[in-house]
Coordinates of C-alpha atoms and ligand atoms in Angstrom, one line a residue:
X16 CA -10.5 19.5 -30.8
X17 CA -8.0 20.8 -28.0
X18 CA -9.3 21.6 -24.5
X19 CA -8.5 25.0 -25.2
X20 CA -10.5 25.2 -28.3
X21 CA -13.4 23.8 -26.5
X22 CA -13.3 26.6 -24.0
X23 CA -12.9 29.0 -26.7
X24 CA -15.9 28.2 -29.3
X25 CA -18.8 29.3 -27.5
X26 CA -21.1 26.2 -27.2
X27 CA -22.1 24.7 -30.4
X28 CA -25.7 24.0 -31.3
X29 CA -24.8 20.4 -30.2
X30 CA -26.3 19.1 -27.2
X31 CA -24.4 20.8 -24.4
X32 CA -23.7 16.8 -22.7
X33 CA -21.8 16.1 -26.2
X34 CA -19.5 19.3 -25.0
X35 CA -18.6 18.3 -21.6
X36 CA -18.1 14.6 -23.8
X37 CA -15.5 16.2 -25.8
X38 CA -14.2 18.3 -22.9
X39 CA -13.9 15.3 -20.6
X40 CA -12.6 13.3 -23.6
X41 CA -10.0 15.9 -24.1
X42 CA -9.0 15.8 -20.4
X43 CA -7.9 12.2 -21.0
X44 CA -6.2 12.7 -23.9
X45 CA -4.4 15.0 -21.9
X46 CA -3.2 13.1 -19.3
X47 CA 0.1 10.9 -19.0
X48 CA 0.1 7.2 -19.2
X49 CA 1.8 4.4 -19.9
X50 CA 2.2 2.3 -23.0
X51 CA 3.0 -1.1 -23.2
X52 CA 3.2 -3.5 -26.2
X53 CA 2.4 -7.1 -24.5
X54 CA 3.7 -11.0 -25.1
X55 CA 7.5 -10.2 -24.8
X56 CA 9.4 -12.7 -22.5
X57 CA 11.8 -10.4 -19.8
X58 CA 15.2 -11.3 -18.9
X59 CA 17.9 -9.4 -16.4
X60 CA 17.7 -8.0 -13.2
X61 CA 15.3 -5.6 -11.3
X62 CA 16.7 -3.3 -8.5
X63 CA 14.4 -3.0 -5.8
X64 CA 13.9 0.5 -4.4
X65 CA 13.6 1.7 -0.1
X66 CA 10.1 0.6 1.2
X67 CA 7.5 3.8 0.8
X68 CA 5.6 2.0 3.7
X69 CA 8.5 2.0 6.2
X70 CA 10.2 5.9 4.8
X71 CA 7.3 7.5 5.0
X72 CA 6.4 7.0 9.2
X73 CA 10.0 6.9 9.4
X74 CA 10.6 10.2 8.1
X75 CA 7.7 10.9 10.7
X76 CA 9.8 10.2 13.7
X77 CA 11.8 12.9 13.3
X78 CA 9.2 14.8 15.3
X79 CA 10.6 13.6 18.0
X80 CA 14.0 14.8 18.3
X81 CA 15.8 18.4 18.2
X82 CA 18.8 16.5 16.6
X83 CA 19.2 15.5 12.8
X84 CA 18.1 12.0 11.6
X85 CA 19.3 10.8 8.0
X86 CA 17.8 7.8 6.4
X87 CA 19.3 6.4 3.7
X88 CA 18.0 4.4 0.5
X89 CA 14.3 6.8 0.5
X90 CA 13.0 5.9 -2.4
X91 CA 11.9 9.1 -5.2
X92 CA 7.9 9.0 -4.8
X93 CA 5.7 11.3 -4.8
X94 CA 4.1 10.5 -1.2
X95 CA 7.9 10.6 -0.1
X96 CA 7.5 14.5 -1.3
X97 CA 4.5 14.8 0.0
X98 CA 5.8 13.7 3.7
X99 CA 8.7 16.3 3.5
X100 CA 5.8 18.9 2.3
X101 CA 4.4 17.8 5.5
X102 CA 7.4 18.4 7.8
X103 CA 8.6 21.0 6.4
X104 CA 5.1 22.9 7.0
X105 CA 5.8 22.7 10.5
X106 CA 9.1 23.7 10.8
X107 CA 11.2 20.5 10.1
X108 CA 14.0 20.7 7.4
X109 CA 14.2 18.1 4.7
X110 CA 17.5 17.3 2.2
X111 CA 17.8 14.8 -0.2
X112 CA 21.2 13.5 -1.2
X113 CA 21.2 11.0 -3.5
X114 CA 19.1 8.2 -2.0
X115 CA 19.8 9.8 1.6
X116 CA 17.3 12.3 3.2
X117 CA 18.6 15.0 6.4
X118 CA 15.7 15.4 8.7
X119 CA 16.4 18.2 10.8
X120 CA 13.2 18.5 13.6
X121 CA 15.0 21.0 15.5
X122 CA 12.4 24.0 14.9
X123 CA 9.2 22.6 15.1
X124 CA 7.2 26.0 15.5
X125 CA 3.4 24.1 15.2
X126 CA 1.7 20.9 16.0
X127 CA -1.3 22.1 13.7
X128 CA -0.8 19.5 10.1
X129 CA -2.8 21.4 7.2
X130 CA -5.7 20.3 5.6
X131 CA -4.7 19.6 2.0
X132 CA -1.3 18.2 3.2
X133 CA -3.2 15.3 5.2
X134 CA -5.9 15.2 2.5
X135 CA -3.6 14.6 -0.7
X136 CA -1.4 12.4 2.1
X137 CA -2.9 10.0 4.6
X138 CA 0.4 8.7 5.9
X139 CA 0.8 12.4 7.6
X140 CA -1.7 11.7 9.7
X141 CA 1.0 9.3 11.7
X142 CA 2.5 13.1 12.6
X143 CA -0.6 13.0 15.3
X144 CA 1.9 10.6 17.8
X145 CA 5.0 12.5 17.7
X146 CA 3.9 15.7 17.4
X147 CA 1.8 15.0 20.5
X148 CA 5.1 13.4 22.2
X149 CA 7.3 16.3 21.1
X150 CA 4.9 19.2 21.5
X151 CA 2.1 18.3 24.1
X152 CA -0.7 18.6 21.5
X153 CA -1.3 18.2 17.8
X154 CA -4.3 19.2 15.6
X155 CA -4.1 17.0 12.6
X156 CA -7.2 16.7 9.9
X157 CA -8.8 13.5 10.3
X158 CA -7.2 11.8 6.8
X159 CA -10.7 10.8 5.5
X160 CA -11.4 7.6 3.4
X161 CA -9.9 6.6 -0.3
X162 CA -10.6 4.6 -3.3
X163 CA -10.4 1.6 -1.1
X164 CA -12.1 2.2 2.3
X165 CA -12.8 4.3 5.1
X166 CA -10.1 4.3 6.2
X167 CA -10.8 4.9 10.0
X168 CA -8.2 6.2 12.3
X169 CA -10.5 4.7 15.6
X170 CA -7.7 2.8 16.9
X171 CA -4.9 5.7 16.6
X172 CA -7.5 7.8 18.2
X173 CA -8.4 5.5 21.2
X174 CA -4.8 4.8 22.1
X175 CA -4.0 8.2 22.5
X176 CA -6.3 9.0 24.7
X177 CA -5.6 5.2 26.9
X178 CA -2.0 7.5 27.3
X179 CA -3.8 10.2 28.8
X180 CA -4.4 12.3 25.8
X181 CA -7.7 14.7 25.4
X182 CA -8.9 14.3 22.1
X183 CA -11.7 16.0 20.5
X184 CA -13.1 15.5 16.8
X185 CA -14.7 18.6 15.5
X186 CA -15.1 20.0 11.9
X187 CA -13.1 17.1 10.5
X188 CA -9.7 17.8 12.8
X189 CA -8.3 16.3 15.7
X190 CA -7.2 18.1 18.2
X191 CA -5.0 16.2 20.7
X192 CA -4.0 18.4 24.1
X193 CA -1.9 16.5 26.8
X194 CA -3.1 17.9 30.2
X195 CA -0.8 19.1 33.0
X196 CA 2.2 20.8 33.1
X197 CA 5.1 18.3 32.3
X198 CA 2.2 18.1 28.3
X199 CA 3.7 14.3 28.8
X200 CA 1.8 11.5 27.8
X201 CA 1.6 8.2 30.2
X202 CA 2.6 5.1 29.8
X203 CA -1.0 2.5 29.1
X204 CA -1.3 -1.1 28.5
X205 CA -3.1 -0.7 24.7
X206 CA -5.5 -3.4 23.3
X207 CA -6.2 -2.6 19.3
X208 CA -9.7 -3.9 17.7
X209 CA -7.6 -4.8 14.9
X210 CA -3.9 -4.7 14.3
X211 CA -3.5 -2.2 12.3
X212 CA -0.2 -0.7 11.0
X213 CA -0.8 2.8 11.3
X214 CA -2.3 2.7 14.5
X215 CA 0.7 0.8 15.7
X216 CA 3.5 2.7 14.4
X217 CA 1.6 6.0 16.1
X218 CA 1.2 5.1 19.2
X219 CA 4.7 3.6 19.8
X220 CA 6.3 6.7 18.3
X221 CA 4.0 8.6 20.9
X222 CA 4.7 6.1 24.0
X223 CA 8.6 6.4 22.7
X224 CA 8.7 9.8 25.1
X225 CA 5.7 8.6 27.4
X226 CA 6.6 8.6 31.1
X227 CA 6.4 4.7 32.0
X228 CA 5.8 2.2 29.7
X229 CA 3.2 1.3 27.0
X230 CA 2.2 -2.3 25.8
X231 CA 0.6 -2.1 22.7
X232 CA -1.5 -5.4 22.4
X233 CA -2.5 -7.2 19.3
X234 CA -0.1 -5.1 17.4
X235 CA 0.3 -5.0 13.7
X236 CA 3.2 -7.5 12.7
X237 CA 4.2 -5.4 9.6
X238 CA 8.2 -5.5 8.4
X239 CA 7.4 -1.8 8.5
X240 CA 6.6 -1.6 12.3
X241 CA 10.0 -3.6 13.1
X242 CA 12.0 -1.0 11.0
X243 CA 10.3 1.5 12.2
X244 CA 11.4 0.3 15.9
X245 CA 15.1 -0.3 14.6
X246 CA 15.0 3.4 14.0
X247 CA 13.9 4.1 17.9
X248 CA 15.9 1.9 19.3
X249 CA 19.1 3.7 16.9
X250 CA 17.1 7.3 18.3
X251 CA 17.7 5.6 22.1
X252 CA 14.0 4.4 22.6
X253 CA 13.5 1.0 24.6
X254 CA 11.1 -1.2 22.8
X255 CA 11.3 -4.9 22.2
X256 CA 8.4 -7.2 20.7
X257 CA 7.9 -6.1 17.3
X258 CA 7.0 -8.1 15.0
X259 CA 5.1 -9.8 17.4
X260 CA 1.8 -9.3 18.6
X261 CA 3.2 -7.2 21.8
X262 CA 5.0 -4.3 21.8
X263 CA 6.5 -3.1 24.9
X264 CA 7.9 0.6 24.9
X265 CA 9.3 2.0 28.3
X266 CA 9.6 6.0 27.5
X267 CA 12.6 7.8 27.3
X268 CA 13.3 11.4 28.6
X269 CA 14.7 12.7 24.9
X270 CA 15.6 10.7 21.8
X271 CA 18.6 11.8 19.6
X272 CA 19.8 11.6 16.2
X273 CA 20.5 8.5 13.8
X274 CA 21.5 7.4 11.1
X275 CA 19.1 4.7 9.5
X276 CA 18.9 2.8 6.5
X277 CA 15.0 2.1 4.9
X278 CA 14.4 -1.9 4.5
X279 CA 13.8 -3.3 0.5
X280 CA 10.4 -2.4 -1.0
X281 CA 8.5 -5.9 -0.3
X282 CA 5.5 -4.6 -2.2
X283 CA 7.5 -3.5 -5.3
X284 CA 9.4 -6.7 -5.0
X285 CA 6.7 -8.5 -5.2
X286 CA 5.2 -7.0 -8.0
X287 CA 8.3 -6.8 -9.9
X288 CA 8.4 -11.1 -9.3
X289 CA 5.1 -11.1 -10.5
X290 CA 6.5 -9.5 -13.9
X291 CA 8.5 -12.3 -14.2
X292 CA 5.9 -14.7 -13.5
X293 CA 2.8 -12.9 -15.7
X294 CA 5.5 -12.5 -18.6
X295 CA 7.0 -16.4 -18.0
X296 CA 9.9 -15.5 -18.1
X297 CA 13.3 -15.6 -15.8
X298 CA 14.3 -12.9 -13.7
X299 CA 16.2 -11.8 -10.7
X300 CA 14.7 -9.4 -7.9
X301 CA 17.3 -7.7 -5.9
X302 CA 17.4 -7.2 -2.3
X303 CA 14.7 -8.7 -1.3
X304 CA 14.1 -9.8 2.4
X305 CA 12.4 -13.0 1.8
X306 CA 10.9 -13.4 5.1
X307 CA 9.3 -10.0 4.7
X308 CA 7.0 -12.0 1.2
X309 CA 7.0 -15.4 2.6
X310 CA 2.9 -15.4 1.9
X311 CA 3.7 -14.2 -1.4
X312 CA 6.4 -16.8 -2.4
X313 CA 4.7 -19.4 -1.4
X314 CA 1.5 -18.7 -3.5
X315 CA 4.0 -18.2 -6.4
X316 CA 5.6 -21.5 -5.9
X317 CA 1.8 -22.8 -5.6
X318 CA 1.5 -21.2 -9.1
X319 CA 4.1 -23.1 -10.5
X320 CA 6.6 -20.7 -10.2
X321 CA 10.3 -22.0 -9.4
X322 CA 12.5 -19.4 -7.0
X323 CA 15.9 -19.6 -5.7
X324 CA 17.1 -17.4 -3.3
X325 CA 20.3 -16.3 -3.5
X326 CA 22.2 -13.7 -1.0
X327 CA 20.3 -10.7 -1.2
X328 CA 18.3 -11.8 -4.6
X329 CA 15.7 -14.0 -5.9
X330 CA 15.8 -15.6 -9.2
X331 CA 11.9 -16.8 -10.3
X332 CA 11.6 -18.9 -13.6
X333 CA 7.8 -19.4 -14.7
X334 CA 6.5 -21.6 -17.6
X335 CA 3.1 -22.8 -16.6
X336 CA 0.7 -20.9 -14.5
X337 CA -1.5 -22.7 -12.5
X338 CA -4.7 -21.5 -10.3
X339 CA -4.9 -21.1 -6.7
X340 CA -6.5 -19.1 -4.1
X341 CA -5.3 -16.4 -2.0
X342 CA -6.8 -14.9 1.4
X343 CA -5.4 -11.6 2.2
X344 CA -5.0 -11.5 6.0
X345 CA -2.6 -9.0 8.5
X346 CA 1.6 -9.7 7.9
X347 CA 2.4 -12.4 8.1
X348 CA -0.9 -13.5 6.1
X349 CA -0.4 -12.8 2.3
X350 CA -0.5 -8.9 1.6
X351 CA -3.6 -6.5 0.7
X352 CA -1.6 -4.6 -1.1
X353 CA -0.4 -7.3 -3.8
X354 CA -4.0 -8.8 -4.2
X355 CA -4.4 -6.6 -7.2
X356 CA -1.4 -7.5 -9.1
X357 CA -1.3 -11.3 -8.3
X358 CA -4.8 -11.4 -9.4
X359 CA -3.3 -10.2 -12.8
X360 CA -1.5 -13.3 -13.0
X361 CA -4.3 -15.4 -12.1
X362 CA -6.4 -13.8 -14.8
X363 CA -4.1 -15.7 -17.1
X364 CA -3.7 -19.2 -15.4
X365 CA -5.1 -22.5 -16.0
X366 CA -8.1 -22.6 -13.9
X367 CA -9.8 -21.0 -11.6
X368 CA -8.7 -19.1 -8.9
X369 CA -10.6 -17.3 -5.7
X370 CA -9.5 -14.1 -4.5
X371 CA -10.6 -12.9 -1.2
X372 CA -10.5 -9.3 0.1
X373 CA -10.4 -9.5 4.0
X374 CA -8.4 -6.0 4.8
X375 CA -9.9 -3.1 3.0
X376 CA -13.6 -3.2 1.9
X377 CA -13.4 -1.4 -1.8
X378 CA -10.2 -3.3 -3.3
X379 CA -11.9 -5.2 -6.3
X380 CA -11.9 -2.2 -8.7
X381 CA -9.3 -3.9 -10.7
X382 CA -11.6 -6.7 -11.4
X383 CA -13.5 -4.3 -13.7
X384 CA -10.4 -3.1 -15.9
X385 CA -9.2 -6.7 -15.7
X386 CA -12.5 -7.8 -17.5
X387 CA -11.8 -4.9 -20.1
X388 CA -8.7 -7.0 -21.1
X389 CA -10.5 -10.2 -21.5
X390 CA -10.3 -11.6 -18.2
X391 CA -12.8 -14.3 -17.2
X392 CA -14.0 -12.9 -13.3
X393 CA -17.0 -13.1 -11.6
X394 CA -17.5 -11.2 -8.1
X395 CA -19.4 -11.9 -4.9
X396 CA -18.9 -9.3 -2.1
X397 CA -15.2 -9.6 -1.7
X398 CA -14.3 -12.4 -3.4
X399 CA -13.6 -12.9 -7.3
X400 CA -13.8 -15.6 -8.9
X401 CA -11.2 -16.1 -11.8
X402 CA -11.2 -18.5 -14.6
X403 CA -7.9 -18.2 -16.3
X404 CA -8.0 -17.3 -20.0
X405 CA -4.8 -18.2 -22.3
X406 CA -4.3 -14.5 -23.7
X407 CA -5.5 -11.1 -22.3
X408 CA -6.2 -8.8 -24.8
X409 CA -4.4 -5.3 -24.8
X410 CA -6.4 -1.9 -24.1
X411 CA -7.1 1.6 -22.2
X412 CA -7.2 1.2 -18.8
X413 CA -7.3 3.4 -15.6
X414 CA -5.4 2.2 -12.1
X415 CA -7.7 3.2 -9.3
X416 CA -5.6 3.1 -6.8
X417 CA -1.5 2.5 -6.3
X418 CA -1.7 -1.3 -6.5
X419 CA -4.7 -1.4 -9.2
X420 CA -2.7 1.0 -11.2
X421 CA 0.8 -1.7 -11.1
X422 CA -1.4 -4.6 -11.7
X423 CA -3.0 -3.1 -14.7
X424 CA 1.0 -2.6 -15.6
X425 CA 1.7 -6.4 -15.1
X426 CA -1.8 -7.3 -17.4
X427 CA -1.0 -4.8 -20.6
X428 CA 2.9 -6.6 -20.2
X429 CA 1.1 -9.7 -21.1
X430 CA -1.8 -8.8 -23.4
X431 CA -2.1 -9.5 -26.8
X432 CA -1.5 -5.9 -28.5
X433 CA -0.8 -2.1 -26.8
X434 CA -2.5 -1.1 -23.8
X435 CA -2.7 2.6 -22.2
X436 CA -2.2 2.3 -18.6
X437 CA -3.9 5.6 -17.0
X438 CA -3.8 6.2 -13.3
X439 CA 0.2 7.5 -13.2
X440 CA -0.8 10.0 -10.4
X441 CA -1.4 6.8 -8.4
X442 CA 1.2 4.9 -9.6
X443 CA 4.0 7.3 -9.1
X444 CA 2.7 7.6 -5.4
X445 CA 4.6 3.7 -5.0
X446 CA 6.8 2.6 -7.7
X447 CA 9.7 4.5 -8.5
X448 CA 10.3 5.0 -12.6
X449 CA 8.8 1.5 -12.7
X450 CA 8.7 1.9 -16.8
X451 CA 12.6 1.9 -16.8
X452 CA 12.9 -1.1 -14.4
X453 CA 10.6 -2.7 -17.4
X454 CA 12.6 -1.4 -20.0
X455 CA 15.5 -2.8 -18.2
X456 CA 14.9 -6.0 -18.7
X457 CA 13.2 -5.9 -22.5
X458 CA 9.6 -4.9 -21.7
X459 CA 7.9 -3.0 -24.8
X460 CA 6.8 -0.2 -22.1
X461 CA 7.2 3.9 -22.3
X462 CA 5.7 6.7 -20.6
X463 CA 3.6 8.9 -22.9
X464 CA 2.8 12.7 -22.0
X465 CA 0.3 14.2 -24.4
X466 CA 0.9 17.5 -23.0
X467 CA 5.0 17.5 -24.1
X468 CA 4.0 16.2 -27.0
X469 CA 1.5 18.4 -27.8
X470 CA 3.9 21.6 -27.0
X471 CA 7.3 19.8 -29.6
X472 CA 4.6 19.5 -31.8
X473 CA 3.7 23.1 -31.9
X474 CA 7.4 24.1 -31.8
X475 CA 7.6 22.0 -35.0
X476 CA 4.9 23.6 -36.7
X477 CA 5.9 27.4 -35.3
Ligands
EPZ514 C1 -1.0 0.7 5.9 O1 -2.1 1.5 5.8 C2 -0.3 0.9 4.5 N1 0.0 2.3 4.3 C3 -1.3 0.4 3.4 O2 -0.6 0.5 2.1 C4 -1.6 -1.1 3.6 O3 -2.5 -1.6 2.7 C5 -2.2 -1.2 5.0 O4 -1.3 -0.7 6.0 C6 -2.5 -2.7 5.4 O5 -1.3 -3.4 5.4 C7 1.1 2.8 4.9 O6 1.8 2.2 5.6 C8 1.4 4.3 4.6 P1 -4.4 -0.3 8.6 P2 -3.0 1.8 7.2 O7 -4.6 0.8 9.6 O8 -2.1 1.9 8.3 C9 -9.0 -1.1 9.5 C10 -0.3 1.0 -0.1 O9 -0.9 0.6 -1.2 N2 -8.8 -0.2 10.6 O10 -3.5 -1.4 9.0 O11 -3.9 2.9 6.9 C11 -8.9 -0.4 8.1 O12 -10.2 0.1 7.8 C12 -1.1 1.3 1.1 O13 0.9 1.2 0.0 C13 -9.9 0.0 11.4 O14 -10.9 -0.7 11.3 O15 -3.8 0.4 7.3 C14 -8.4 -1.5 7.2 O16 -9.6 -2.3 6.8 C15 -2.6 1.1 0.9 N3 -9.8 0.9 12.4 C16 -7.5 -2.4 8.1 O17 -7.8 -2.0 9.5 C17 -8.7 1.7 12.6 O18 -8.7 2.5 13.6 C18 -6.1 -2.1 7.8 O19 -5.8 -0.8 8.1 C19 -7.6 1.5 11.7 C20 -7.7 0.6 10.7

């Protein structure tokens, strides 16, 4: 029964509950998703798209300057469209050329972000620091929690105001004024709680105009943070010690133009390596800064995996999987956001592996899906507890979150049968046409849309 004919047939004699059954199972057998056949070996090479992680508060700097930045190799997500969304809503002017986008911040006319632009994006809530800079206040929504965590903005909040900012918290927004009349932050010596990247990247983009200068102390470490200060310093900004756990920023009367290119995605390079290594199979990843995954190469090699670096590639051959343990920890520990996908391997090596959680406080709904597919795992708090198994087996599962959504993509590629992979509108958010990559190198994967197929069908029949 359609969804439409549901609405239509006034409600049958049968318990009301089994409509809204057939209703909801109608809704998800409307929705897109991904299906993979599992057990075929890969072979080729992957192309690694622009980091989302270093575009997105990139694309955010150009807040901060009248003149036109263009960044090159932005990778086609759907965050990345929801950023532009962003700065276009107040004012800016965004152009996509091929992989290039023109940010033009000349005619910023507010420094008030909407609601459902910072809701359906947190990443716009790093428009707080240089809209403050630029403007001399910003009301920005407070960007609320997710599927993974709260998601607190404390830090961002606190060294804002250490620059002299008057920041209130009412109904859900921020509203950030800088007093006086030059509306110019001040330079402050900055100690974060915790070293967290947004945090980071907002307050130097806001202490990048500051009168005086601004050490930001037990900074995040990110390959994200130091790109996004390679794009400063190309604006004119003075900043050294990123990538380390001091940042020093001495502000700068105006920044100007640049022209910028995004680092390699180290998350999606990562994942594609673990496609290699899930599939055992051969494959070469391409570009890939290795320094920017050394936590992750390592527990590959750990695994059993063998990896050559070569130029701007990495070739990984795996046969046999072993188990081993992973902590994820702050860059350079080993990455929250590939604890999900690596744990998709581990679900199929010989052993037992630990898996512990130490960034975000939700990030085991995976494990759930995982066990769904056959997968041996046992939780406690934020730890799993894996014991390989020699063959998932294939089914429907749903991505509940970006990363849980790509590992569920590596586990149907090696399951015994064909998976669903739901979750796309999370997926899309981070990988760029990650299905054709797949298909690229011989991976039984295609994206199905009931909807279109629904609508040839009818054509058909019409
Ligand atoms: C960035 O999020 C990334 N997002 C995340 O990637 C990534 O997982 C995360 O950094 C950690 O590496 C973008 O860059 C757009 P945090 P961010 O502030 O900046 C706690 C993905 O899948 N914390 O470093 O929001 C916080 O609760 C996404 O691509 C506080 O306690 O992360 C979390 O436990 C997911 N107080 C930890 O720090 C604060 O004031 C890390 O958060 C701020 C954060």
């Amino acid at each position: 029964m359609t969804l439409a004919a549901v609405h239509s047939t006034p409600f049958s004699t049968a318990h009301p509950s089994e409509d809204i059954a057939v209703v909801a199972q109608d809704h998800e057998s409307q929705r897109s998703y991904l299906r993979l056949t599992g057990g075929r070996r890969l072979s080729g090479e992957l192309t690694v798209s622009g980091a989302k992680n270093s575009a997105l508060v990139l694309m955010a700097a150009c807040l901060l300057t009248r003149d036109t930045i263009r960044l090159r190799n932005v990778p086609p997500l759907t965050d990345i469209a929801g950023m532009a969304e962003m700065l276009t809503s107040l004012g800016g002017k965004v152009q996509r050329s091929a992989d290039a986008l023109e940010l033009d911040g000349a005619e910023i006319h507010t420094s008030t972000a909407p609601y459902e632009l910072v809701n359906s994006l947190r990443a716009s809530f790093f428009c707080i620091g240089p809209l403050l800079a630029r403007m001399g206040m910003a009301k920005v929504p407070l960007p609320g929690g997710c599927q993974i965590g709260t998601r607190p903005v404390v830090e961002h909040v606190k060294g804002l105001k250490a620059m002299g900012a008057q920041v209130t918290i009412e109904h859900g927004v921020v509203t950030a004024v800088v007093p006086g009349r030059s509306h110019r932050l001040s330079g402050a010596r900055i100690h974060l709680d915790c070293p967290s990247v947004g945090a980071t990247e907002t307050l130097m983009m806001a202490a990048a105009l500051a009168d005086g200068e601004t050490v930001i102390e037990n900074a995040a470490q990110e390959p994200e943070v130091v790109d996004l200060a390679g794009l400063l310093l190309a604006m004119g900004a003075r900043i050294r010690g990123a990538g380390t756990p001091t940042i020093t920023i001495a502000g700068v009367e105006r920044l100007h133009g640049a022209d910028y290119g995004v680092i390699p995605d180290r998350i999606e390079a990562g994942t594609l390596l673990l496609a290699a290594a899930i599939t055992r199979s051969a494959l070469r990843v391409t570009p890939v800064i290795p320094d920017h995954l050394s936590a992750v190469l390592a527990k590959l090699e750990e695994a059993g995996c063998r990896i050559e670096r070569d130029g701007l590639g990495l070739t990984i051959e795996a046969s046999h999987i072993r188990a081993v343990d992973l902590r994820t920890q702050p860059f350079p520990g080993f990455p929250t956001d590939l604890q999900a996908p690596f744990m998709s391997l581990l679900a199929t090596a010989d052993g037992t592996s630990m898996v512990c959680e130490n960034i975000f406080e939700n990030r085991l709904q995976h494990v759930a899906e995982l066990q769904r597919m056959g997968a041996s795992i046992r939780t406690q708090g934020n730890t799993a507890f894996l014991d390989g198994v020699a063959r998932l087996s294939a089914a429907p599962v749903q991505g509940s979150d970006l990363r849980a959504s790509a590992a569920m993509v590596l586990a149907g590629l090696a399951a015994e049968g064909v998976s669903q992979v739901y979750g796309l509108e999370y997926l899309d958010r981070g990988y760029a046409g990650l299905e054709h990559k797949l298909q690229s190198v011989g991976a039984c994967i295609e994206r199905v849309d009931p909807a279109q197929q629904l609508g040839a069908n009818q054509a058909i029949a019409a």
